[in-house]
PDB file of C-alpha atoms in Angstrom:
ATOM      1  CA  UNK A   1      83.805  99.528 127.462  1.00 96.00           C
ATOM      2  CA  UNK A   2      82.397  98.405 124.045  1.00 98.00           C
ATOM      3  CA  UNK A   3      85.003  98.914 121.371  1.00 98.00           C
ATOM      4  CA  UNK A   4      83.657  97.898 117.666  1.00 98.00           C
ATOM      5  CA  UNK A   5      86.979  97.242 115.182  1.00 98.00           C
ATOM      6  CA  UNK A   6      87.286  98.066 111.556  1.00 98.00           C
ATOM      7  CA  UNK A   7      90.030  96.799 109.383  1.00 98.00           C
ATOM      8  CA  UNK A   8      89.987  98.416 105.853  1.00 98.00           C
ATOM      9  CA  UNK A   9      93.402  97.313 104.683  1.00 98.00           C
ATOM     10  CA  UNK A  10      94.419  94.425 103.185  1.00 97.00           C
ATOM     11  CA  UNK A  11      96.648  91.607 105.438  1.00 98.00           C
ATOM     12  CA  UNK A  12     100.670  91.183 104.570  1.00 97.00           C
ATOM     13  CA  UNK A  13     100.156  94.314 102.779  1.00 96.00           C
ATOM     14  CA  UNK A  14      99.437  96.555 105.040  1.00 97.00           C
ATOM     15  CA  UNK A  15      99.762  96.633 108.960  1.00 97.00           C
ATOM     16  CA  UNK A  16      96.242  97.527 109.992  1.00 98.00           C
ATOM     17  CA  UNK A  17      95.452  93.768 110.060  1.00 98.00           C
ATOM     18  CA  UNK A  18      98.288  93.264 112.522  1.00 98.00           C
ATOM     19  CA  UNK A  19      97.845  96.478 114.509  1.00 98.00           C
ATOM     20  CA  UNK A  20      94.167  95.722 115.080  1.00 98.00           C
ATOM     21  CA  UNK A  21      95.010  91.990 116.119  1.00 98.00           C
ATOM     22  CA  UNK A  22      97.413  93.329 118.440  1.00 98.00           C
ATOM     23  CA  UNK A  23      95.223  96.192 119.538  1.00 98.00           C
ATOM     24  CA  UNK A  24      91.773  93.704 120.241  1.00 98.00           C
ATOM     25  CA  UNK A  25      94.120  91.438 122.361  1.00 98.00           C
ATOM     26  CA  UNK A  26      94.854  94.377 124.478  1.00 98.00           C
ATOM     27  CA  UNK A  27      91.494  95.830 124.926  1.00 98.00           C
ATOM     28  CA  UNK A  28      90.621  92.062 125.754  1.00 98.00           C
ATOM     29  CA  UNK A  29      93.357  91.679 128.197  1.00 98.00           C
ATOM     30  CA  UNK A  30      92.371  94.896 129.493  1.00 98.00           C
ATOM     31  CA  UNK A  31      88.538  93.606 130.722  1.00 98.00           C
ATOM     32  CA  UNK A  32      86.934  95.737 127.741  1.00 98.00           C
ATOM     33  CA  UNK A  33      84.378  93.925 125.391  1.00 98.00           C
ATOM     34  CA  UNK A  34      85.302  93.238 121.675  1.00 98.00           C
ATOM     35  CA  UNK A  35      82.187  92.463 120.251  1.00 98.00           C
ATOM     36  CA  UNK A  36      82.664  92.426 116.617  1.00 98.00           C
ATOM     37  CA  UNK A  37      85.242  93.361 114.057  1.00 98.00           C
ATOM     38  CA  UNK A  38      84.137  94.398 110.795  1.00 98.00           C
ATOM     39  CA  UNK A  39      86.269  93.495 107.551  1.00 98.00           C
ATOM     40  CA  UNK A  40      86.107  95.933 104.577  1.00 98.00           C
ATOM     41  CA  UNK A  41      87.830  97.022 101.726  1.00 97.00           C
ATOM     42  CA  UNK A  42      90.631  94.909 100.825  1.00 98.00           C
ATOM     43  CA  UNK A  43      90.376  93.743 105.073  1.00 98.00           C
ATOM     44  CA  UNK A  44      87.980  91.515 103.519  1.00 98.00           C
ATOM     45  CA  UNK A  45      91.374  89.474 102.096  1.00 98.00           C
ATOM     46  CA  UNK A  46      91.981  88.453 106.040  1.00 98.00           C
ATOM     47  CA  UNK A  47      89.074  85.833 105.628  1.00 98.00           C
ATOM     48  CA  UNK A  48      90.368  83.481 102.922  1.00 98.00           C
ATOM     49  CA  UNK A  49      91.328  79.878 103.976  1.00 97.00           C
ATOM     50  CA  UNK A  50      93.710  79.393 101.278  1.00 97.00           C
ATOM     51  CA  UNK A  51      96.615  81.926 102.475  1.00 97.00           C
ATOM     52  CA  UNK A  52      99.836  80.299 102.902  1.00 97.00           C
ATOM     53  CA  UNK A  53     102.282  82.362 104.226  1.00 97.00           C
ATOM     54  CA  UNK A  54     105.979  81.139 104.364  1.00 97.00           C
ATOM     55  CA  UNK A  55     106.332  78.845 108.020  1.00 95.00           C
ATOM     56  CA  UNK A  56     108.622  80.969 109.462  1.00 97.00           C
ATOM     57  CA  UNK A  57     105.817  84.541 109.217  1.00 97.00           C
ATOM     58  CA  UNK A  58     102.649  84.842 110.876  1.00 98.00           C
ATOM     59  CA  UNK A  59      99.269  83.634 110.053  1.00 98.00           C
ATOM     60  CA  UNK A  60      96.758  85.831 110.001  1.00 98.00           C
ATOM     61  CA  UNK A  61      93.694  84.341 109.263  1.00 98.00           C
ATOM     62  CA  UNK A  62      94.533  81.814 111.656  1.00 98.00           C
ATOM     63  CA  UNK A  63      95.469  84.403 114.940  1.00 98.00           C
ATOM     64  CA  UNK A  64      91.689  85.704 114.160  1.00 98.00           C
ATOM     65  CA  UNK A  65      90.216  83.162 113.564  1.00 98.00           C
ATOM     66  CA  UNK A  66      91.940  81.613 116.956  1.00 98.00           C
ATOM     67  CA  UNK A  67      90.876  84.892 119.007  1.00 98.00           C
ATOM     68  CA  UNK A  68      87.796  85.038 117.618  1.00 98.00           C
ATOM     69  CA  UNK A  69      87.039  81.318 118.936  1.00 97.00           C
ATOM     70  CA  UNK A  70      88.781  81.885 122.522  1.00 97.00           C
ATOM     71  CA  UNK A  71      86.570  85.314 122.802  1.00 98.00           C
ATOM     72  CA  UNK A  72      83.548  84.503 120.994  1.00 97.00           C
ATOM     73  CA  UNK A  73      84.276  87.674 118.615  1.00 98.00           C
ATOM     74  CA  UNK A  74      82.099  88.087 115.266  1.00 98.00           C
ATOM     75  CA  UNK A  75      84.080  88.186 112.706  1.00 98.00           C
ATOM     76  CA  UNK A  76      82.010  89.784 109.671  1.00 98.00           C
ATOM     77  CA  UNK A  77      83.165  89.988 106.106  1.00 98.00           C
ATOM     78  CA  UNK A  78      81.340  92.830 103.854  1.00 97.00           C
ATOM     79  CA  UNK A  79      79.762  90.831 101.610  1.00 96.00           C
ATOM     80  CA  UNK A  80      79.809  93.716  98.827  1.00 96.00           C
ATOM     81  CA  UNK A  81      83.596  94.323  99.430  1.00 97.00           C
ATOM     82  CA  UNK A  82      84.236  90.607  99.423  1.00 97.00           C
ATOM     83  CA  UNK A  83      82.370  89.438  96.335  1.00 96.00           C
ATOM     84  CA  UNK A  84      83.969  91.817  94.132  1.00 96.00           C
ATOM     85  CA  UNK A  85      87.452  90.309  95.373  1.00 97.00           C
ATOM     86  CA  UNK A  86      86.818  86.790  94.832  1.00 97.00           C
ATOM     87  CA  UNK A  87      85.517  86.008  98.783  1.00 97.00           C
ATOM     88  CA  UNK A  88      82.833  83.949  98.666  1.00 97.00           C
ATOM     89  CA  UNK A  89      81.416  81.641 101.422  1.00 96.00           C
ATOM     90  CA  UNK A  90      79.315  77.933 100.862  1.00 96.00           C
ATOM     91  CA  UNK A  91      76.096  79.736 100.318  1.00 95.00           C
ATOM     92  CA  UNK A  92      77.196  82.476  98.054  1.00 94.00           C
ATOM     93  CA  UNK A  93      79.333  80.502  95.901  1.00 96.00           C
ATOM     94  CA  UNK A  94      76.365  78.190  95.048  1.00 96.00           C
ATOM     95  CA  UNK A  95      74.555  80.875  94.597  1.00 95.00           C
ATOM     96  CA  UNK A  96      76.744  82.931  92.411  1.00 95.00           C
ATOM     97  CA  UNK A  97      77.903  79.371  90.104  1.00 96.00           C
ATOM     98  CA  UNK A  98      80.802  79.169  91.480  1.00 97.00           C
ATOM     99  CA  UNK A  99      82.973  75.875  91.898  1.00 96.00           C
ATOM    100  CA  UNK A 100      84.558  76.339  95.328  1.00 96.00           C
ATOM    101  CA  UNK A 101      84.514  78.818  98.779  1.00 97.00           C
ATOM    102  CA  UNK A 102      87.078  80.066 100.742  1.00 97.00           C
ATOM    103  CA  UNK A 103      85.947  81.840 103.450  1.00 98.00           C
ATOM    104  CA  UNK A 104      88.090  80.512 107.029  1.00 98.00           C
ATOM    105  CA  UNK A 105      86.596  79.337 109.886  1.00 97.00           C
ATOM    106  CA  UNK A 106      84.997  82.008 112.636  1.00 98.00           C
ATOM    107  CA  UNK A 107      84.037  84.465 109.914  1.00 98.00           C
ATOM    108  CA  UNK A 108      81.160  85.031 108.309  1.00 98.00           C
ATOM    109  CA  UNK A 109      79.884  86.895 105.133  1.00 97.00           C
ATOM    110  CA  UNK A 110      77.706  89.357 106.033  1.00 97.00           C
ATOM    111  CA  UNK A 111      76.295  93.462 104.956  1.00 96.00           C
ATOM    112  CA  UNK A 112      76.928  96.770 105.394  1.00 96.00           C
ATOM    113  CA  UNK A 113      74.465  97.180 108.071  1.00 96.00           C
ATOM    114  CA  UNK A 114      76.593  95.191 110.646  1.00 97.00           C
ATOM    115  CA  UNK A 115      78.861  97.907 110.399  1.00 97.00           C
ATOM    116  CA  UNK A 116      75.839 100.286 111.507  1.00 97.00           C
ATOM    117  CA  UNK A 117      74.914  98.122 113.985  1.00 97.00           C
ATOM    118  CA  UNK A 118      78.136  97.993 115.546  1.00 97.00           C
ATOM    119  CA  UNK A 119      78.917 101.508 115.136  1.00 96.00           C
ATOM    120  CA  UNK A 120      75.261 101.720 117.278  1.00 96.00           C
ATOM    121  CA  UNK A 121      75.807  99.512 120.253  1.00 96.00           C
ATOM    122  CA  UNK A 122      79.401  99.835 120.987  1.00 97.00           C
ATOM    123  CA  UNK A 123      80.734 102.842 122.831  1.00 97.00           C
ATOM    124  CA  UNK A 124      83.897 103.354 120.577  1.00 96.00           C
ATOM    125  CA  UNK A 125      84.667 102.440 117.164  1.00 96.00           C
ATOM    126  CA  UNK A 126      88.340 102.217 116.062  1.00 97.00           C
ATOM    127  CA  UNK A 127      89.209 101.814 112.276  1.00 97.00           C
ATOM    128  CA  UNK A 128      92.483 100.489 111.593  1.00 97.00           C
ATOM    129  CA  UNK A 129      93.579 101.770 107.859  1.00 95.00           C
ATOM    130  CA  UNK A 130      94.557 104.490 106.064  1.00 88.00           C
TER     131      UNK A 130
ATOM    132  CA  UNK B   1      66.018 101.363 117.020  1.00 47.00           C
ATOM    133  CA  UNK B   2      65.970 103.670 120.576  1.00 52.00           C
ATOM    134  CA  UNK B   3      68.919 105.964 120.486  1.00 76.00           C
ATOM    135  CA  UNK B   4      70.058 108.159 117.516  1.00 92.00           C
ATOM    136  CA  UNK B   5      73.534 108.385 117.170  1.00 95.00           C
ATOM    137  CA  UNK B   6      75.674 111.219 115.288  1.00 96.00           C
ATOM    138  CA  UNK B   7      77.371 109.414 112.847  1.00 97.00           C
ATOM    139  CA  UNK B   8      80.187 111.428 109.971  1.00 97.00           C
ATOM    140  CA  UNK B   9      81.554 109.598 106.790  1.00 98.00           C
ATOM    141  CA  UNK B  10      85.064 111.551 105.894  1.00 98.00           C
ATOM    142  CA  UNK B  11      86.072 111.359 102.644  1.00 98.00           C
ATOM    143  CA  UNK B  12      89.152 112.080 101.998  1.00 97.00           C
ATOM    144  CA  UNK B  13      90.277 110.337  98.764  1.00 97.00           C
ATOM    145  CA  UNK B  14      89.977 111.193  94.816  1.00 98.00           C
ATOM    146  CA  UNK B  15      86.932 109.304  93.522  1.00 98.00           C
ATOM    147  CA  UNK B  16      88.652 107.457  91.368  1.00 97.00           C
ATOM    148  CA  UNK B  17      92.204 105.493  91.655  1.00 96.00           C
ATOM    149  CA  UNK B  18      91.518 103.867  94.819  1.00 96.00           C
ATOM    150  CA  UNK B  19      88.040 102.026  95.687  1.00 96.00           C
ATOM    151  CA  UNK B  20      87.696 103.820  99.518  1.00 97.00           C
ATOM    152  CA  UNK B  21      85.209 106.548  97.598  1.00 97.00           C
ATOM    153  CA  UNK B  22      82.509 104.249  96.114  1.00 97.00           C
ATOM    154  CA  UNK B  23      82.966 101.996  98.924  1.00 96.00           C
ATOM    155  CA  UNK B  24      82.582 104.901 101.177  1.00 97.00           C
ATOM    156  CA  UNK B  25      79.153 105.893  99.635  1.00 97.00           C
ATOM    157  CA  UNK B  26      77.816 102.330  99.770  1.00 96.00           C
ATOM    158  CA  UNK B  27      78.210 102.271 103.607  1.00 96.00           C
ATOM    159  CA  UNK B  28      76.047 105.571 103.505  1.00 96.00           C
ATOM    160  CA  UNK B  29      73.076 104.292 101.288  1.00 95.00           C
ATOM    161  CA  UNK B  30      72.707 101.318 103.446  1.00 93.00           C
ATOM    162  CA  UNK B  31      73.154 102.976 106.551  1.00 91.00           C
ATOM    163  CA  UNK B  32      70.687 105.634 105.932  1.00 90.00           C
ATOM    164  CA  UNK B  33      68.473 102.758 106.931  1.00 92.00           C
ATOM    165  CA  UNK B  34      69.244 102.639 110.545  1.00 94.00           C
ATOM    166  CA  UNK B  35      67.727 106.523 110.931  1.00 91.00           C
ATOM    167  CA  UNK B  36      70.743 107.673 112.822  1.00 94.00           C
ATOM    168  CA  UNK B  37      71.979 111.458 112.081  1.00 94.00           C
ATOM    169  CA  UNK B  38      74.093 111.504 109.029  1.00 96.00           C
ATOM    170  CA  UNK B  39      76.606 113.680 107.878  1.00 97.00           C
ATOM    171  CA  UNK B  40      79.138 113.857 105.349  1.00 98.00           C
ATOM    172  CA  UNK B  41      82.717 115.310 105.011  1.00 98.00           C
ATOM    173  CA  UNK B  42      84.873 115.793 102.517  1.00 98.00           C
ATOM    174  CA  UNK B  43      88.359 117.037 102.373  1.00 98.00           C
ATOM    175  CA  UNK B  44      91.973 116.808 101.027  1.00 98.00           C
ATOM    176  CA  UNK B  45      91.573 115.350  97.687  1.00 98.00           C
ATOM    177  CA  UNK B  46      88.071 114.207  98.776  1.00 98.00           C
ATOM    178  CA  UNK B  47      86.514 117.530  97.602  1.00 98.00           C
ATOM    179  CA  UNK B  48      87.182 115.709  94.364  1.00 98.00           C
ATOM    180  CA  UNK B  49      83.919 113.501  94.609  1.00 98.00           C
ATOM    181  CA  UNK B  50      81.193 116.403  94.256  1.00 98.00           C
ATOM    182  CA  UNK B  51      82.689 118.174  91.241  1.00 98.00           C
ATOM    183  CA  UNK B  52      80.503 118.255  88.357  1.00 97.00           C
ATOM    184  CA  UNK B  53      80.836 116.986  84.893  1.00 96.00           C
ATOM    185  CA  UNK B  54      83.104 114.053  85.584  1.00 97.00           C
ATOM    186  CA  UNK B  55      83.168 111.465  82.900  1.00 97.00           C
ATOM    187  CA  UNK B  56      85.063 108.128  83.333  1.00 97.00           C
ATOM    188  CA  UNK B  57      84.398 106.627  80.096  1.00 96.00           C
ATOM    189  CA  UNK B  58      88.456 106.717  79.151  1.00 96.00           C
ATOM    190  CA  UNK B  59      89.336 104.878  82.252  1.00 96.00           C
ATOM    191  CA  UNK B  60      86.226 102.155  82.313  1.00 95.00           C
ATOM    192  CA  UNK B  61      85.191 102.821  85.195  1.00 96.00           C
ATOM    193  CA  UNK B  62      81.708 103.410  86.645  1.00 95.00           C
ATOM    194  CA  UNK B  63      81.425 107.096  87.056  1.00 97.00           C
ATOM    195  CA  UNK B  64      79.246 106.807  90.330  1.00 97.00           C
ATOM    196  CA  UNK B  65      79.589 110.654  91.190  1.00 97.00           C
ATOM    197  CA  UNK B  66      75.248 110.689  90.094  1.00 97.00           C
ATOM    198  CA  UNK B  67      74.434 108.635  93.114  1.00 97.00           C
ATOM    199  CA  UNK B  68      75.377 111.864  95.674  1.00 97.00           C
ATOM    200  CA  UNK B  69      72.047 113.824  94.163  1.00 96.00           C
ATOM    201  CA  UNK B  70      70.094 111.118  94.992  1.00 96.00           C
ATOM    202  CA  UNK B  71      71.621 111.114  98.933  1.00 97.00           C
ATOM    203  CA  UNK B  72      68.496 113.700  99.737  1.00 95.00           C
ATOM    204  CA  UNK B  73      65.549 110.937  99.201  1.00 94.00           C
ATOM    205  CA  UNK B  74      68.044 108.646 101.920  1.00 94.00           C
ATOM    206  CA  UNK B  75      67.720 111.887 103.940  1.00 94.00           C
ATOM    207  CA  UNK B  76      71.585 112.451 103.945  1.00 96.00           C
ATOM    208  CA  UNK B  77      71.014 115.913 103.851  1.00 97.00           C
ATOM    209  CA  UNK B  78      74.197 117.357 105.965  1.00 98.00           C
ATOM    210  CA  UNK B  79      77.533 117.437 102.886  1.00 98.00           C
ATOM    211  CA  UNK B  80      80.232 119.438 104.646  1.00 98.00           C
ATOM    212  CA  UNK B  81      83.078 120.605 102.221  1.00 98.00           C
ATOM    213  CA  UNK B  82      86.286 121.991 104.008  1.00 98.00           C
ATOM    214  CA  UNK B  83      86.853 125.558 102.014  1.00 98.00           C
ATOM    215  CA  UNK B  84      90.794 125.272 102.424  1.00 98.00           C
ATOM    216  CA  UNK B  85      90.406 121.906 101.024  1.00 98.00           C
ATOM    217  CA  UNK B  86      88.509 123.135  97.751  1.00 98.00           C
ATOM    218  CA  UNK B  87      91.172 126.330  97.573  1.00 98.00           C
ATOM    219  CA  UNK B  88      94.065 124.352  98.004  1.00 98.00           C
ATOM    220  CA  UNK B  89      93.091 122.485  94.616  1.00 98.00           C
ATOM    221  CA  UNK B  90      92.190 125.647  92.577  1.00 98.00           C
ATOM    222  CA  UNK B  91      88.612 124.840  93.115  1.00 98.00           C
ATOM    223  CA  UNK B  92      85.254 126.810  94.109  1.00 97.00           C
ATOM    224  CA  UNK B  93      81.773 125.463  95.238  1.00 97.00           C
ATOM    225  CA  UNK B  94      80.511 126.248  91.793  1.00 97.00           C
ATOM    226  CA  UNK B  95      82.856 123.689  90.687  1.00 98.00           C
ATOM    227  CA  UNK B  96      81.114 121.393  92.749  1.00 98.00           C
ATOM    228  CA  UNK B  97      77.474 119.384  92.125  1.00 97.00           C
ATOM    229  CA  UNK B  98      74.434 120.946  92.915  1.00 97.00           C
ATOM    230  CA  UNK B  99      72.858 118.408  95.525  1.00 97.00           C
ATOM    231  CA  UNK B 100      69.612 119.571  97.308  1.00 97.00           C
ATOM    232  CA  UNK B 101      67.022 118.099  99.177  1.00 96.00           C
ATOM    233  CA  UNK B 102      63.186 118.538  99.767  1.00 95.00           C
ATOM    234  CA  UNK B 103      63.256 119.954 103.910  1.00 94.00           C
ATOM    235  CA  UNK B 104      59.891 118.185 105.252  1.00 91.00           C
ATOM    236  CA  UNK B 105      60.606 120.873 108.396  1.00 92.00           C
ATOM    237  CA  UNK B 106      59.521 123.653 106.128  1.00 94.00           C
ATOM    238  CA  UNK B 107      57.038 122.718 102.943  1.00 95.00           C
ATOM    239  CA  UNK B 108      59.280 120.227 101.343  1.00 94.00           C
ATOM    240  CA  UNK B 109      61.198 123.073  99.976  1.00 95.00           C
ATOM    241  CA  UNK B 110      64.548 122.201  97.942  1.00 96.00           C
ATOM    242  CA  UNK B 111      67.575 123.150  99.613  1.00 96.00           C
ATOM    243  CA  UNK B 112      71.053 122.916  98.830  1.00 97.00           C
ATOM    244  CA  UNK B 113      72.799 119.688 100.710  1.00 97.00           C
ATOM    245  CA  UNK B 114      76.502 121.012 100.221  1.00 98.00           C
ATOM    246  CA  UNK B 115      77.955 123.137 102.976  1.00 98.00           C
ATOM    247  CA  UNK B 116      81.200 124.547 102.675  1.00 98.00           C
ATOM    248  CA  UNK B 117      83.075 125.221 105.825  1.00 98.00           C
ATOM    249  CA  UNK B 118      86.518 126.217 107.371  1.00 98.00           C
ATOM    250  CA  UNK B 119      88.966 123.817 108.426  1.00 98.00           C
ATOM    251  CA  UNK B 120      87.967 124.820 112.333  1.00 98.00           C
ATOM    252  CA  UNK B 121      84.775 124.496 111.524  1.00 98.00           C
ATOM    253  CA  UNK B 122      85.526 121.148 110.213  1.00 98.00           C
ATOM    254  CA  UNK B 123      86.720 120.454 113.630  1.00 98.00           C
ATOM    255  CA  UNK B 124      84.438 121.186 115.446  1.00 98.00           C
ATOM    256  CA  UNK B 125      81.607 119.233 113.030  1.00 98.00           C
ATOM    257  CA  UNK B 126      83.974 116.414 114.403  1.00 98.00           C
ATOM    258  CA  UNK B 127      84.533 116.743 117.468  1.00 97.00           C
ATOM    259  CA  UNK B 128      80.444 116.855 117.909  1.00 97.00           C
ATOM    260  CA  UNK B 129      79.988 112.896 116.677  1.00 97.00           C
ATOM    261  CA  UNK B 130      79.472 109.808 118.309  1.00 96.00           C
ATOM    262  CA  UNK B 131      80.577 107.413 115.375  1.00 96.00           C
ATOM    263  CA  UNK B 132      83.470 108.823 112.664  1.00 96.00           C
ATOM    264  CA  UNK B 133      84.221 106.509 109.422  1.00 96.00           C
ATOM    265  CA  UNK B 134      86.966 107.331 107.756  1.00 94.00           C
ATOM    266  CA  UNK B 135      87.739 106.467 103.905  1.00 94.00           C
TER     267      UNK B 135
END
């Protein structure tokens, strides 16, 4: 099966960026296709390079970014959602004058209409939020 | 795009407070652009959204609540309100927006977009989707 993945809620925060983690390595492990997982809300936050969490606590940028590279998994960040919370990538920061980007490696910034899209070709789509 | 999918927004949140409402209804304006089969929910404190005369200026933010007449030229044309919702809160559908659209199916005529329904109803308008999002 084609499972699309929403994560609405913010990492550390809030479990849903955990719980979906968890949840796409099982569907994974269980021969189903992850296509995509869609970022929105403050789930955008997952994307920043520049979270450092105490040694001894997860990562969670880096597990995604990790599964999304063994799995070939699109990671895409709503570019509304994360431009009004300080998310920018390369491009958009030059674009919006800004001195620096922080958006990790195996995600990209991307619209609204991904989330259509996926929503369209996959067979289920689970949100993870509140 | 070859297959038309049934796809339901559910609001459930105040507009204001929390960011899930306006970021709700920006998913809807640009998906109306895919041509799938749109609906809209709203219930628990959701029903807040649609009702009329709200005015943000104390609290600086954007009062966005304008942009749900305007859902009818995206052809979002299917608003279900859950009536136990609205009653819980003191609240009738005149409390609410009017939000039409023109029906192309019958002369253009304007028809109202808002349909209030029971809780089973509610149900069973989800139970009949291929795609739920849920703010």
């Amino acid at each position: 099966m084609k499972i699309g993945v929403v994560v609405s809620e913010g990492p550390y925060t809030h479990q849903a960026a955990d719980t979906a983690y968890q949840f796409v390595k099982a569907a994974l492990d269980k021969g189903h296709e992850v296509p995509r997982v869609f970022f929105y809300h403050d789930g955008v936050n997952v994307s920043t390079r520049l979270s450092v969490p105490p040694q001894d606590e997860r990562h969670i940028q880096k597990q995604w970014t990790a599964l999304a590279q063994e799995h070939e998994i699109d990671l895409v960040v709503c570019i509304a959602a994360a431009q009004r919370r300080g998310l920018l990538d390369e491009n958009e920061a030059k674009r919006q004058g800004k001195d620096a980007n922080n958006i990790a490696e195996g995600f990209r910034i991307s619209g609204l209409g991904q989330l259509i899209e996926m929503g369209i070709q996959t067979d289920r789509l689970v949100t993870f939020g509140d | 795009m070859s297959d038309i999918k049934k796809f339901l927004y559910v609001n459930r949140k105040p507009p204001y407070g929390t960011i899930y409402a306006l970021e709700s209804l920006e998913v809807v304006l640009i998906g109306a652009a895919f041509e799938q089969d749109v609906s809209l929910a709203f219930l628990d404190d959701g029903v807040f959204q649609l009702t009329r005369g709200q005015n943000t200026d104390a609290i600086g933010v954007k009062n966005f609540s304008p942009t749900f007449r305007a859902l009818g030229d995206y052809e979002v044309t299917k608003l279900y309100v859950e009536r136990e919702s609205l009653e819980e809160r003191g609240l009738t559908e005149g409390d609410l927006q009017e939000i039409t659209y023109e029906d192309e199916d019958d002369d253009w005529e304007e028809k109202p977009s808002i349909r209030v329904v029971s809780r089973a109803e509610m149900a069973g308008i989800m139970a009949d989707q291929d795609v739920v999002l849920s703010f």
